mmCIF file of C-alpha atoms in Angstrom:
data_model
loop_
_atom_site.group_PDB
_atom_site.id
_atom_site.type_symbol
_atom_site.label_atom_id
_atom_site.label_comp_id
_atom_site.label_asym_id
_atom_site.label_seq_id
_atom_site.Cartn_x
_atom_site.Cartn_y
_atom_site.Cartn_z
ATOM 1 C CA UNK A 1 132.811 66.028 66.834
ATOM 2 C CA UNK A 2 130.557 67.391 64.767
ATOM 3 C CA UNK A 3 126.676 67.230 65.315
ATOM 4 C CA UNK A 4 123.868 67.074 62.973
ATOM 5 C CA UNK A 5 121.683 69.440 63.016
ATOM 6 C CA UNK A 6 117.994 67.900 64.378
ATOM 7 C CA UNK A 7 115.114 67.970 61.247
ATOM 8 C CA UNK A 8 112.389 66.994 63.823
ATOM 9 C CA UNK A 9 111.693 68.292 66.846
ATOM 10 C CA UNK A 10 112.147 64.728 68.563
ATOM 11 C CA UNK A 11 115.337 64.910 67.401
ATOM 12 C CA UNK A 12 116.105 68.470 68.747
ATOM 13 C CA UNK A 13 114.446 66.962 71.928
ATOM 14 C CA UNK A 14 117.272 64.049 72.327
ATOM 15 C CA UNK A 15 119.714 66.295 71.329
ATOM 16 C CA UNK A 16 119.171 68.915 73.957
ATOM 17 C CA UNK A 17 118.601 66.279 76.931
ATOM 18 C CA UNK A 18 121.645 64.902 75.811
ATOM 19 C CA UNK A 19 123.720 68.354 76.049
ATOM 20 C CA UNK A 20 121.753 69.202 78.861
ATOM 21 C CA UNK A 21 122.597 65.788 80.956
ATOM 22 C CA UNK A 22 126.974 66.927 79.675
ATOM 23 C CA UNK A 23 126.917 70.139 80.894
ATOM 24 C CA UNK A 24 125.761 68.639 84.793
ATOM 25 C CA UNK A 25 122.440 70.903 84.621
ATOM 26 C CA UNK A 26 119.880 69.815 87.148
ATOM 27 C CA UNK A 27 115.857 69.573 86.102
ATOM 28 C CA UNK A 28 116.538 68.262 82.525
ATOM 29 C CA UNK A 29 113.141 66.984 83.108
ATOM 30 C CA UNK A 30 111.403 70.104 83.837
ATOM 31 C CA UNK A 31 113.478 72.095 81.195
ATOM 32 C CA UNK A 32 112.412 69.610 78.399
ATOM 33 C CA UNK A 33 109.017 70.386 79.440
ATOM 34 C CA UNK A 34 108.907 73.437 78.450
ATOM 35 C CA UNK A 35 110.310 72.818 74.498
ATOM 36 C CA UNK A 36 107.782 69.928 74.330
ATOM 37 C CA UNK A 37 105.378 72.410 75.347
ATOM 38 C CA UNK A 38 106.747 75.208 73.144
ATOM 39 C CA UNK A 39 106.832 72.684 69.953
ATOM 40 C CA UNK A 40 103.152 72.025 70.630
ATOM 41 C CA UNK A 41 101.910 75.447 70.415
ATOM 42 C CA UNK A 42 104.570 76.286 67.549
ATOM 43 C CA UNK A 43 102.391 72.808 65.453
ATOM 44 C CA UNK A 44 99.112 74.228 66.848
ATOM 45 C CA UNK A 45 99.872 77.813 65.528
ATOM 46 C CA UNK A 46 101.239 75.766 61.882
ATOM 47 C CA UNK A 47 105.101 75.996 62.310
ATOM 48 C CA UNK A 48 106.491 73.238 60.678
ATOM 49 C CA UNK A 49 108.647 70.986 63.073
ATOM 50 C CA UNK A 50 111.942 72.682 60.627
ATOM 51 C CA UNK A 51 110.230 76.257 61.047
ATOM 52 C CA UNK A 52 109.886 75.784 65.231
ATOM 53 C CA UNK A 53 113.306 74.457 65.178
ATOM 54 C CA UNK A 54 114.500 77.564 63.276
ATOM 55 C CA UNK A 55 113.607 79.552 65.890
ATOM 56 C CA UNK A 56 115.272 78.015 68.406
ATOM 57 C CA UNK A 57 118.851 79.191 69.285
ATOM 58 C CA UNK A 58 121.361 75.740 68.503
ATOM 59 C CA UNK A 59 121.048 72.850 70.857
ATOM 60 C CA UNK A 60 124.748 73.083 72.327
ATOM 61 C CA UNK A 61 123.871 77.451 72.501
ATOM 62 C CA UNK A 62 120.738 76.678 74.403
ATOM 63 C CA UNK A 63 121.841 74.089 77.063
ATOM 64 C CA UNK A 64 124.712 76.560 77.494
ATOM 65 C CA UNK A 65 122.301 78.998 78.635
ATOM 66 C CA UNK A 66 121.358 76.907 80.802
ATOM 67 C CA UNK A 67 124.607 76.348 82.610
ATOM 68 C CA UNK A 68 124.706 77.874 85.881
ATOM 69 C CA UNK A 69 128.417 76.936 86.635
ATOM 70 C CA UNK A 70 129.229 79.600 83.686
ATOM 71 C CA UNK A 71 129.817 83.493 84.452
ATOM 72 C CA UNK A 72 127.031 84.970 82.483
ATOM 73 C CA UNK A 73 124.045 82.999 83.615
ATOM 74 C CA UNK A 74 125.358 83.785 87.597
ATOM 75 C CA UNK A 75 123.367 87.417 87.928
ATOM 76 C CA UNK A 76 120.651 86.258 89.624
ATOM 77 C CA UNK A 77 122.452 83.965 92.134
ATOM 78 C CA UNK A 78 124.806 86.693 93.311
ATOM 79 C CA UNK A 79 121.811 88.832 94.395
ATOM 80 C CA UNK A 80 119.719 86.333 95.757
ATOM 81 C CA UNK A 81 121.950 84.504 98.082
ATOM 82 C CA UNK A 82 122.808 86.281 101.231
ATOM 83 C CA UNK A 83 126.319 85.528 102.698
ATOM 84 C CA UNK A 84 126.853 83.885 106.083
ATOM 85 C CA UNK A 85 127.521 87.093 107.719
ATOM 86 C CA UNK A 86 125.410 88.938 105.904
ATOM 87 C CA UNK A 87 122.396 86.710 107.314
ATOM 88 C CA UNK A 88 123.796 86.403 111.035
ATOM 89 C CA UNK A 89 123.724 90.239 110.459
ATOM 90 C CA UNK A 90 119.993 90.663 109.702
ATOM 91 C CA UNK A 91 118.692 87.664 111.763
ATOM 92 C CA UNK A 92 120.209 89.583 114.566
ATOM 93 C CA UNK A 93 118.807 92.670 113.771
ATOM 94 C CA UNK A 94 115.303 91.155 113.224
ATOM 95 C CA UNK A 95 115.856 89.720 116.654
ATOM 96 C CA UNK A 96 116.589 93.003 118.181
ATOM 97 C CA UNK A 97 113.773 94.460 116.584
ATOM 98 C CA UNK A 98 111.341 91.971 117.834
ATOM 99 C CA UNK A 99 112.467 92.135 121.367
ATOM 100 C CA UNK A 100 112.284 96.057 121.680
ATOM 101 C CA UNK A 101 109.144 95.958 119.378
ATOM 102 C CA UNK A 102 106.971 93.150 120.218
ATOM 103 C CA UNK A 103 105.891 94.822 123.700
ATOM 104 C CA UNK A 104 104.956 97.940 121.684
ATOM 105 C CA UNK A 105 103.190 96.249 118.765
ATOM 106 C CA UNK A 106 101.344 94.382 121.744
ATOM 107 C CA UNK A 107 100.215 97.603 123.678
ATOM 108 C CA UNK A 108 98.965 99.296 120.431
ATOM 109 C CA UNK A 109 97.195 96.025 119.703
ATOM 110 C CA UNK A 110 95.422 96.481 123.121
ATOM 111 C CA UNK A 111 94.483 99.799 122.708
ATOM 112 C CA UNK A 112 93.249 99.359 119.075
ATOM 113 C CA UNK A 113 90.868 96.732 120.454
ATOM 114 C CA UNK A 114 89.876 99.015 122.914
ATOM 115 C CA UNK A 115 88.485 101.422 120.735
ATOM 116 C CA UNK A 116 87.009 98.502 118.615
ATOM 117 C CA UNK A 117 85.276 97.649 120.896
ATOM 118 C CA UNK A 118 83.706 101.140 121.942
ATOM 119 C CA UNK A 119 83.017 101.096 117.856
ATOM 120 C CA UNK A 120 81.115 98.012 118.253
ATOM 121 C CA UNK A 121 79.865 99.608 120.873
ATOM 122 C CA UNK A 122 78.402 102.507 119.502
ATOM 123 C CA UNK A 123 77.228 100.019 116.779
ATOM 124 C CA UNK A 124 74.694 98.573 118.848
ATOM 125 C CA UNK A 125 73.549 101.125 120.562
ATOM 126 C CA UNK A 126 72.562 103.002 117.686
ATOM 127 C CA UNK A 127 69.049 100.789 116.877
ATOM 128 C CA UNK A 128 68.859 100.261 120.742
ATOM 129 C CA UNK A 129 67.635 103.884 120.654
ATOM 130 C CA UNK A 130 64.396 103.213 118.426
ATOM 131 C CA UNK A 131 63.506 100.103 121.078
ATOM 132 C CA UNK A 132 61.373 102.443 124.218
ATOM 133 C CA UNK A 133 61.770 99.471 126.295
ATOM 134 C CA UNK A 134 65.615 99.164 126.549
ATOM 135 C CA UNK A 135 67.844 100.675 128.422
ATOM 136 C CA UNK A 136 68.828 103.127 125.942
ATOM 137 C CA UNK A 137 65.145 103.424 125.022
ATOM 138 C CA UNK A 138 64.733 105.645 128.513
ATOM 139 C CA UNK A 139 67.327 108.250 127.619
ATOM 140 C CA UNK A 140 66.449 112.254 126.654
ATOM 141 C CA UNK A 141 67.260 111.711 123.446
ATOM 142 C CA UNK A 142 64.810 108.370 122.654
ATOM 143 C CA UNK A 143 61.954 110.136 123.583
ATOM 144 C CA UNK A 144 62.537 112.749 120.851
ATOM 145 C CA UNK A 145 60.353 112.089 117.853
ATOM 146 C CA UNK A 146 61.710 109.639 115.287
ATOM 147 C CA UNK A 147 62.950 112.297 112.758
ATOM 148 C CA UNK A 148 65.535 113.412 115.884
ATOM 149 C CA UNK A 149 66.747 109.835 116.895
ATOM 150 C CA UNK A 150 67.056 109.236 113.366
ATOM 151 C CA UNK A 151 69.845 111.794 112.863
ATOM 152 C CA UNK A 152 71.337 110.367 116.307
ATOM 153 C CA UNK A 153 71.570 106.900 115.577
ATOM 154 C CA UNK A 154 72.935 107.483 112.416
ATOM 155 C CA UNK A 155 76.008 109.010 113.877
ATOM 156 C CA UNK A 156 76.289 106.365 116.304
ATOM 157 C CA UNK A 157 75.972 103.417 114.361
ATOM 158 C CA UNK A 158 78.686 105.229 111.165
ATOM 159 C CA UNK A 159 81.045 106.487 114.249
ATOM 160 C CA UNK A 160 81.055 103.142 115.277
ATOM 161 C CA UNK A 161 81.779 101.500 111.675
ATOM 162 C CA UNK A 162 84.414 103.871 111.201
ATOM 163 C CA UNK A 163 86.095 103.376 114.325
ATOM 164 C CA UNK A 164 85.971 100.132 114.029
ATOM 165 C CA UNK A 165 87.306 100.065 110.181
ATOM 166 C CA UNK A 166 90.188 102.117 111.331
ATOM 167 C CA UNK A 167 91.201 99.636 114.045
ATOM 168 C CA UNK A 168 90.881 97.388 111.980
ATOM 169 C CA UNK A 169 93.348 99.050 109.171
ATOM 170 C CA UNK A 170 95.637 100.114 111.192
ATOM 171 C CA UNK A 171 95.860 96.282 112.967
ATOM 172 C CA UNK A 172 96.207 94.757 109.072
ATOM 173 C CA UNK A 173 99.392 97.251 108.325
ATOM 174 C CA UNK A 174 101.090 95.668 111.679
ATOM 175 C CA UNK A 175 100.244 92.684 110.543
ATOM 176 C CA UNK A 176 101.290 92.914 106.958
ATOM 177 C CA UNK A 177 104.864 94.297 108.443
ATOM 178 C CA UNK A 178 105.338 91.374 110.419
ATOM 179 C CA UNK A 179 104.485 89.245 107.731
ATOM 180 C CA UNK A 180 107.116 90.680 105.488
ATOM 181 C CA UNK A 181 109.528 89.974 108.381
ATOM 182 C CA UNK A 182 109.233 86.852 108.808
ATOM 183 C CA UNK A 183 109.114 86.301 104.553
ATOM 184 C CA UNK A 184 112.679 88.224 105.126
ATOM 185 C CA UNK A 185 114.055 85.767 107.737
ATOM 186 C CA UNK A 186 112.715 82.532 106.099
ATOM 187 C CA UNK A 187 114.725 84.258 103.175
ATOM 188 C CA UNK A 188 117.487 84.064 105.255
ATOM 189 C CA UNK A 189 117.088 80.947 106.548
ATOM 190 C CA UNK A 190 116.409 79.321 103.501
ATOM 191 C CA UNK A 191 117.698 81.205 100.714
ATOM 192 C CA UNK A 192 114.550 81.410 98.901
ATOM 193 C CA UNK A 193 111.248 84.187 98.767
ATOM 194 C CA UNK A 194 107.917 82.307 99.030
ATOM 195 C CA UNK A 195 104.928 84.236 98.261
ATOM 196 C CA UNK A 196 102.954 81.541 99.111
ATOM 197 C CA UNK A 197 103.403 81.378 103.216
ATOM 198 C CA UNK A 198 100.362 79.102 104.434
ATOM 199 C CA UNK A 199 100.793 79.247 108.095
ATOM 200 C CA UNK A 200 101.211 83.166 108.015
ATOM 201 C CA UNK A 201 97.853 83.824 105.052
ATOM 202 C CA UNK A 202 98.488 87.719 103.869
ATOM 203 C CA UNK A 203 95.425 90.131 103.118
ATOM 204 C CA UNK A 204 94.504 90.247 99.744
ATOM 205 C CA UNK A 205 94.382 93.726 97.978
ATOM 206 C CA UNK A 206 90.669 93.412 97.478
ATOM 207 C CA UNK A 207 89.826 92.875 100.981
ATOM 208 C CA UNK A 208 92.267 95.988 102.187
ATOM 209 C CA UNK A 209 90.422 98.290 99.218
ATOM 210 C CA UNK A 210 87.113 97.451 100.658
ATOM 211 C CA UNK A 211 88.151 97.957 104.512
ATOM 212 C CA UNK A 212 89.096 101.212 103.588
ATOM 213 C CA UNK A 213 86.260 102.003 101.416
ATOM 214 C CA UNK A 214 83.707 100.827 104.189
ATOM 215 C CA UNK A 215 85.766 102.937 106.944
ATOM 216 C CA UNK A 216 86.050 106.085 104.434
ATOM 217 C CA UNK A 217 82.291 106.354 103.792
ATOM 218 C CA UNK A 218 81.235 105.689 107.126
ATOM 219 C CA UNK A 219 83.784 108.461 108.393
ATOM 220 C CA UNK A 220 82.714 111.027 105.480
ATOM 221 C CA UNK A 221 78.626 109.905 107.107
ATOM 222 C CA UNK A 222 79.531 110.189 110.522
ATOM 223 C CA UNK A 223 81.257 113.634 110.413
ATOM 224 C CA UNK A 224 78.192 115.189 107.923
ATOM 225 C CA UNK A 225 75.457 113.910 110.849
ATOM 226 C CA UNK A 226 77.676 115.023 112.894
ATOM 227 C CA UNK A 227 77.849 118.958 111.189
ATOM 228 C CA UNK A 228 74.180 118.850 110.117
ATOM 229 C CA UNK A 229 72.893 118.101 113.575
ATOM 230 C CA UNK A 230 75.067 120.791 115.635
ATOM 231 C CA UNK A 231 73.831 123.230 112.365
ATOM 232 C CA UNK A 232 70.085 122.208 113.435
ATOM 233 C CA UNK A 233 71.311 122.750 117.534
ATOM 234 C CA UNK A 234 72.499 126.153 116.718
ATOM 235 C CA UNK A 235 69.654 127.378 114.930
ATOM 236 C CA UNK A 236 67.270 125.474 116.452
ATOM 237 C CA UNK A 237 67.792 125.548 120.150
ATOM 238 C CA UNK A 238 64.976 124.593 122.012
ATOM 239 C CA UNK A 239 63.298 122.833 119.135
ATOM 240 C CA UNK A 240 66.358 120.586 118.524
ATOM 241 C CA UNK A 241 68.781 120.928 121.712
ATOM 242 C CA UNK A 242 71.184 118.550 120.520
ATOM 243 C CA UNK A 243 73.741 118.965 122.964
ATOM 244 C CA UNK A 244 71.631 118.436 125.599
ATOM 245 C CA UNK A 245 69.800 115.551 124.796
ATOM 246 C CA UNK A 246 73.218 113.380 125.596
ATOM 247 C CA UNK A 247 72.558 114.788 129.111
ATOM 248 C CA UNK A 248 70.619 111.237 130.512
ATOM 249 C CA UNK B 1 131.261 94.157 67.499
ATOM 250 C CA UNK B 2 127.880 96.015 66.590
ATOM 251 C CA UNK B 3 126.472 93.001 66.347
ATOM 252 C CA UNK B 4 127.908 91.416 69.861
ATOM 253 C CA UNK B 5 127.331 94.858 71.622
ATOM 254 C CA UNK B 6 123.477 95.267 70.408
ATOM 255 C CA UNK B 7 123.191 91.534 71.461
ATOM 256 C CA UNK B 8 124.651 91.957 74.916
ATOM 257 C CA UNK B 9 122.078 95.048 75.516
ATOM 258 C CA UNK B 10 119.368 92.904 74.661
ATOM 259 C CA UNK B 11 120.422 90.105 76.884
ATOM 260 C CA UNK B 12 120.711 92.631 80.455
ATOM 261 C CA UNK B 13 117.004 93.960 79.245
ATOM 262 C CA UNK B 14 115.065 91.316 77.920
ATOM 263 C CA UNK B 15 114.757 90.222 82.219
ATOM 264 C CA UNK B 16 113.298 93.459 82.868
ATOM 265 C CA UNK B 17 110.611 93.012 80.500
ATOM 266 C CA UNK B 18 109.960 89.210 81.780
ATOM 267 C CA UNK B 19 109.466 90.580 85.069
ATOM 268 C CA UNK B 20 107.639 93.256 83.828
ATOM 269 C CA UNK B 21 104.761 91.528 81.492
ATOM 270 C CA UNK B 22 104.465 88.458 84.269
ATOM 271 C CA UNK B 23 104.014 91.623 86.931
ATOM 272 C CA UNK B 24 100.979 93.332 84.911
ATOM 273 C CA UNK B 25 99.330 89.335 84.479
ATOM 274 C CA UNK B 26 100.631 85.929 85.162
ATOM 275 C CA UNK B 27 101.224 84.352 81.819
ATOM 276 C CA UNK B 28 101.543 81.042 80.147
ATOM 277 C CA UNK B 29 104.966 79.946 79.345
ATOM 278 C CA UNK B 30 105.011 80.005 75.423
ATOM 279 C CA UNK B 31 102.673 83.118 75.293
ATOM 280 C CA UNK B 32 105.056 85.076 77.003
ATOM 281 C CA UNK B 33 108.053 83.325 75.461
ATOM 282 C CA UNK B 34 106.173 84.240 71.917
ATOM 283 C CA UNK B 35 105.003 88.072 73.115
ATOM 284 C CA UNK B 36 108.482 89.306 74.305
ATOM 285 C CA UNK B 37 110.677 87.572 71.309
ATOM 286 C CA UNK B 38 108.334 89.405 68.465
ATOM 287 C CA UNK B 39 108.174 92.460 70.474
ATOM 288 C CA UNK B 40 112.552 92.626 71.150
ATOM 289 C CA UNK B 41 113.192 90.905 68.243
ATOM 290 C CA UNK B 42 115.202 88.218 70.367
ATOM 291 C CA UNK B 43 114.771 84.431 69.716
ATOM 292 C CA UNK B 44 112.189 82.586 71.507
ATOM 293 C CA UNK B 45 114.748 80.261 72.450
ATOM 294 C CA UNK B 46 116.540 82.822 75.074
ATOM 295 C CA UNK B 47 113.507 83.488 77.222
ATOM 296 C CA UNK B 48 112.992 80.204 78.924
ATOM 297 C CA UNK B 49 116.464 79.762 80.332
ATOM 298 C CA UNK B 50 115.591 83.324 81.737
ATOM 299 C CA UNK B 51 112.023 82.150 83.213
ATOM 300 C CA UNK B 52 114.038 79.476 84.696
ATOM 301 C CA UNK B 53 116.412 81.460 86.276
ATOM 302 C CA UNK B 54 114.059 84.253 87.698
ATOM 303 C CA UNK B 55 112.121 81.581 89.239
ATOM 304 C CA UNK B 56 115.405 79.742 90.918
ATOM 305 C CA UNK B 57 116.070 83.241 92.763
ATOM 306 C CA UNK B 58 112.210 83.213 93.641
ATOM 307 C CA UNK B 59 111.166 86.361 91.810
ATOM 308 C CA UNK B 60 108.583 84.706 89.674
ATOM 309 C CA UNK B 61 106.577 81.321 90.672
ATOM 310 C CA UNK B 62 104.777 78.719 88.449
ATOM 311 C CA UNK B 63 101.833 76.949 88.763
ATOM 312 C CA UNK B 64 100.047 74.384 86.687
ATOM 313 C CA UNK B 65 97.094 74.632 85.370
ATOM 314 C CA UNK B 66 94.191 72.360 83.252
ATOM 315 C CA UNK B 67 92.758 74.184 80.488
ATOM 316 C CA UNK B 68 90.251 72.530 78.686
ATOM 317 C CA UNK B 69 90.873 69.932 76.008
ATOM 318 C CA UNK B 70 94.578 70.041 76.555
ATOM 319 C CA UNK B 71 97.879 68.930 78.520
ATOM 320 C CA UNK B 72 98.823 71.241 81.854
ATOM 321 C CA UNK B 73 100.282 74.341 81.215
ATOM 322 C CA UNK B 74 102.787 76.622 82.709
ATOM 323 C CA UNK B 75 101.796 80.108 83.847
ATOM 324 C CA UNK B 76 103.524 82.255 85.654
ATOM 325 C CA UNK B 77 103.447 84.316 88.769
ATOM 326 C CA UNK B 78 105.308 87.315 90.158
ATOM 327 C CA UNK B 79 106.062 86.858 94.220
ATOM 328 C CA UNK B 80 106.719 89.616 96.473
ATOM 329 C CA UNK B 81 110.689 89.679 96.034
ATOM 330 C CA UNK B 82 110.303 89.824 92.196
ATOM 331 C CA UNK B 83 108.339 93.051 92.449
ATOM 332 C CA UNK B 84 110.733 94.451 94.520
ATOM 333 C CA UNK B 85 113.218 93.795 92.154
ATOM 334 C CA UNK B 86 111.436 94.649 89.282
ATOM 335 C CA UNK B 87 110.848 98.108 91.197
ATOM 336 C CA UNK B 88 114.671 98.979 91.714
ATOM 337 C CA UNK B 89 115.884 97.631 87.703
ATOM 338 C CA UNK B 90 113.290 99.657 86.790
ATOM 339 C CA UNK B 91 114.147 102.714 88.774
ATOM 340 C CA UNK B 92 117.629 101.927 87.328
ATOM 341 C CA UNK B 93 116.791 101.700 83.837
ATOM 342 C CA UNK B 94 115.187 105.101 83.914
ATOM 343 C CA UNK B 95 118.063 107.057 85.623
ATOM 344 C CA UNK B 96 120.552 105.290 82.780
ATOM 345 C CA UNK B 97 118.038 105.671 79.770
ATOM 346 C CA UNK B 98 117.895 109.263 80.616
ATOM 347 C CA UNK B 99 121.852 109.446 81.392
ATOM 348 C CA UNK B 100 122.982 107.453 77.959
ATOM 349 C CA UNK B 101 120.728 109.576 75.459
ATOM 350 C CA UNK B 102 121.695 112.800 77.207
ATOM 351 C CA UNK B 103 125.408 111.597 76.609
ATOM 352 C CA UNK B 104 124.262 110.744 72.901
ATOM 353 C CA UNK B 105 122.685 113.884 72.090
ATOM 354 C CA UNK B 106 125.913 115.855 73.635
ATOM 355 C CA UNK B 107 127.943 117.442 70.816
#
């Protein structure tokens, strides 16, 4: 039976949903969507309804592209759709993997918050050392004059950022890993990638760039206190006895 | 044949590029649908059965959004899967780019 050729794009419109609703294709709805939306521009932009239509494959040509039941249009299905076996494979291995990693992951966890918290630490005790009624305020090294402790709480208070910021780093890229496990095994489970996991939020880029930025600078700080006040030691000792002055 | 053959390449590579474009900036439906058929000289009827299909096996997502002083529109997102994917065709099409045109330039 042959079909006339649609002169509007209502027409084309009916046509399609009707070819579309023949060939058994699922979201006709969503699908028509996008032509409606695609004639709109094409009038905004001053196609004629014959001119959009003209560069549109023919109706029966497009809702065969459509048609996942046919050979060509299958490429993407094969990939993304793990086999039985193939998923009772990798769930098990994920499995495996969690039972002989999880206690490890845990430990390093433990020991990463460790050293946070000396960071932190260090963090606070660095301004504690300008305060001559604190604790801190009563060691060698606070009674030095200003331009001394300066130098000294300097390095504590960047030694402590960066400490912390690696910690911190280093916790996010366990984290991330995990994360993209369990995106693998809901892939498994449900035969579909979300990006958009709510109960497991990811990092964003811009907040892993500026973790490493803070943690870089306060490193590159830490170690040049660091070299400038063992210089001043060594040439100064007895003026500036830095290694001493952690004697309390 | 020419014809079918020329056709056929177009077909395997005009994914790539979806992936691609969506990858550098999520894009609006007919923008993208408009960009890639002027720049492969395809019809801008074959891309959206190809958006459709790249977002069935979860390598792209869509999202609606309100611009002003108009209906909802379509843009589209690449998820963590298509960039993987997009990563190995590419990898692909580089080792067979190079492999075809040293085969063509072989006397």
């Amino acid at each position: 039976m042959l079909v006339k050729q649609p002169r509007t794009t209502q027409e084309y419109i009916i046509q399609l949903t009707s070819a579309l609703k023949k060939r058994g294709i699922k979201d006709v709805d969503d699908i028509l969507a996008d032509y409606q939306d695609y004639f709109t521009q094409s009038k905004a932009k001053g196609y004629s309804d014959a001119e959009a239509i003209r560069r549109l494959p023919s109706v029966q040509e497009l809702a065969a592209s459509y048609d996942d039941s046919s050979e060509a249009n299958q490429v993407y299905r094969s990939k993304a759709q793990p086999s039985s076996s193939q998923r009772l494979t990798i769930f098990g291995a994920t499995l495996a993997s969690d039972i002989l990693l999880l206690p490890v992951l845990f430990i390093t966890v433990l020991l990463l918050a460790c050293f946070g918290i000396v960071g932190v630490l260090l963090i606070v005790t660095g301004p504690l050392l300008f305060i001559p009624d604190s604790m801190l305020g009563q060691m060698d090294v606070a009674r030095l004059p200003f331009l001394q402790v300066l130098p000294t709480a300097l390095l504590f208070i960047s030694a402590g950022i960066a400490i912390v910021g690696i910690c911190t780093a280093v916790c996010e890229r366990i984290y991330s890993a995990y994360r993209a496990s369990i995106v693998v095994r809901r892939w498994l489970l449900t035969g579909r990638h979300d990006d958009h996991l709510k109960l497991v939020p990811r990092v964003s880029k811009q907040l892993r760039t500026s973790l490493y930025r803070v943690t870089l600078i306060a490193g590159t700080v830490a170690v040049i206190v660091l070299l400038i006040l063992a210089v001043l030691s060594w040439f100064t000792e007895g003026t500036v006895n830095f290694p001493s002055t952690w004697n309390v | 044949m020419n014809h079918d053959l020329s056709i056929q390449m177009k077909k395997g590579l005009l994914d790539l590029c979806a992936l691609s474009l969506i990858a550098k900036k999520e894009r609006y439906g007919y923008e993208l649908a408009e960009l890639l058929a002027n720049k492969t000289d395809s019809s801008i009827g074959t891309i959206y059965p190809i958006l459709r299909k790249m977002k069935e096996a979860g390598l792209v997502t869509t999202k609606l959004s309100e611009d002003s002083g108009g209906p909802p529109r379509k843009y589209y997102f690449i998820t963590d899967a298509g960039r993987t994917v997009l990563q190995e065709v590419t990898s692909t099409w580089i080792d067979l780019s190079s492999t075809v045109n040293a085969i063509l330039e072989e006397e």
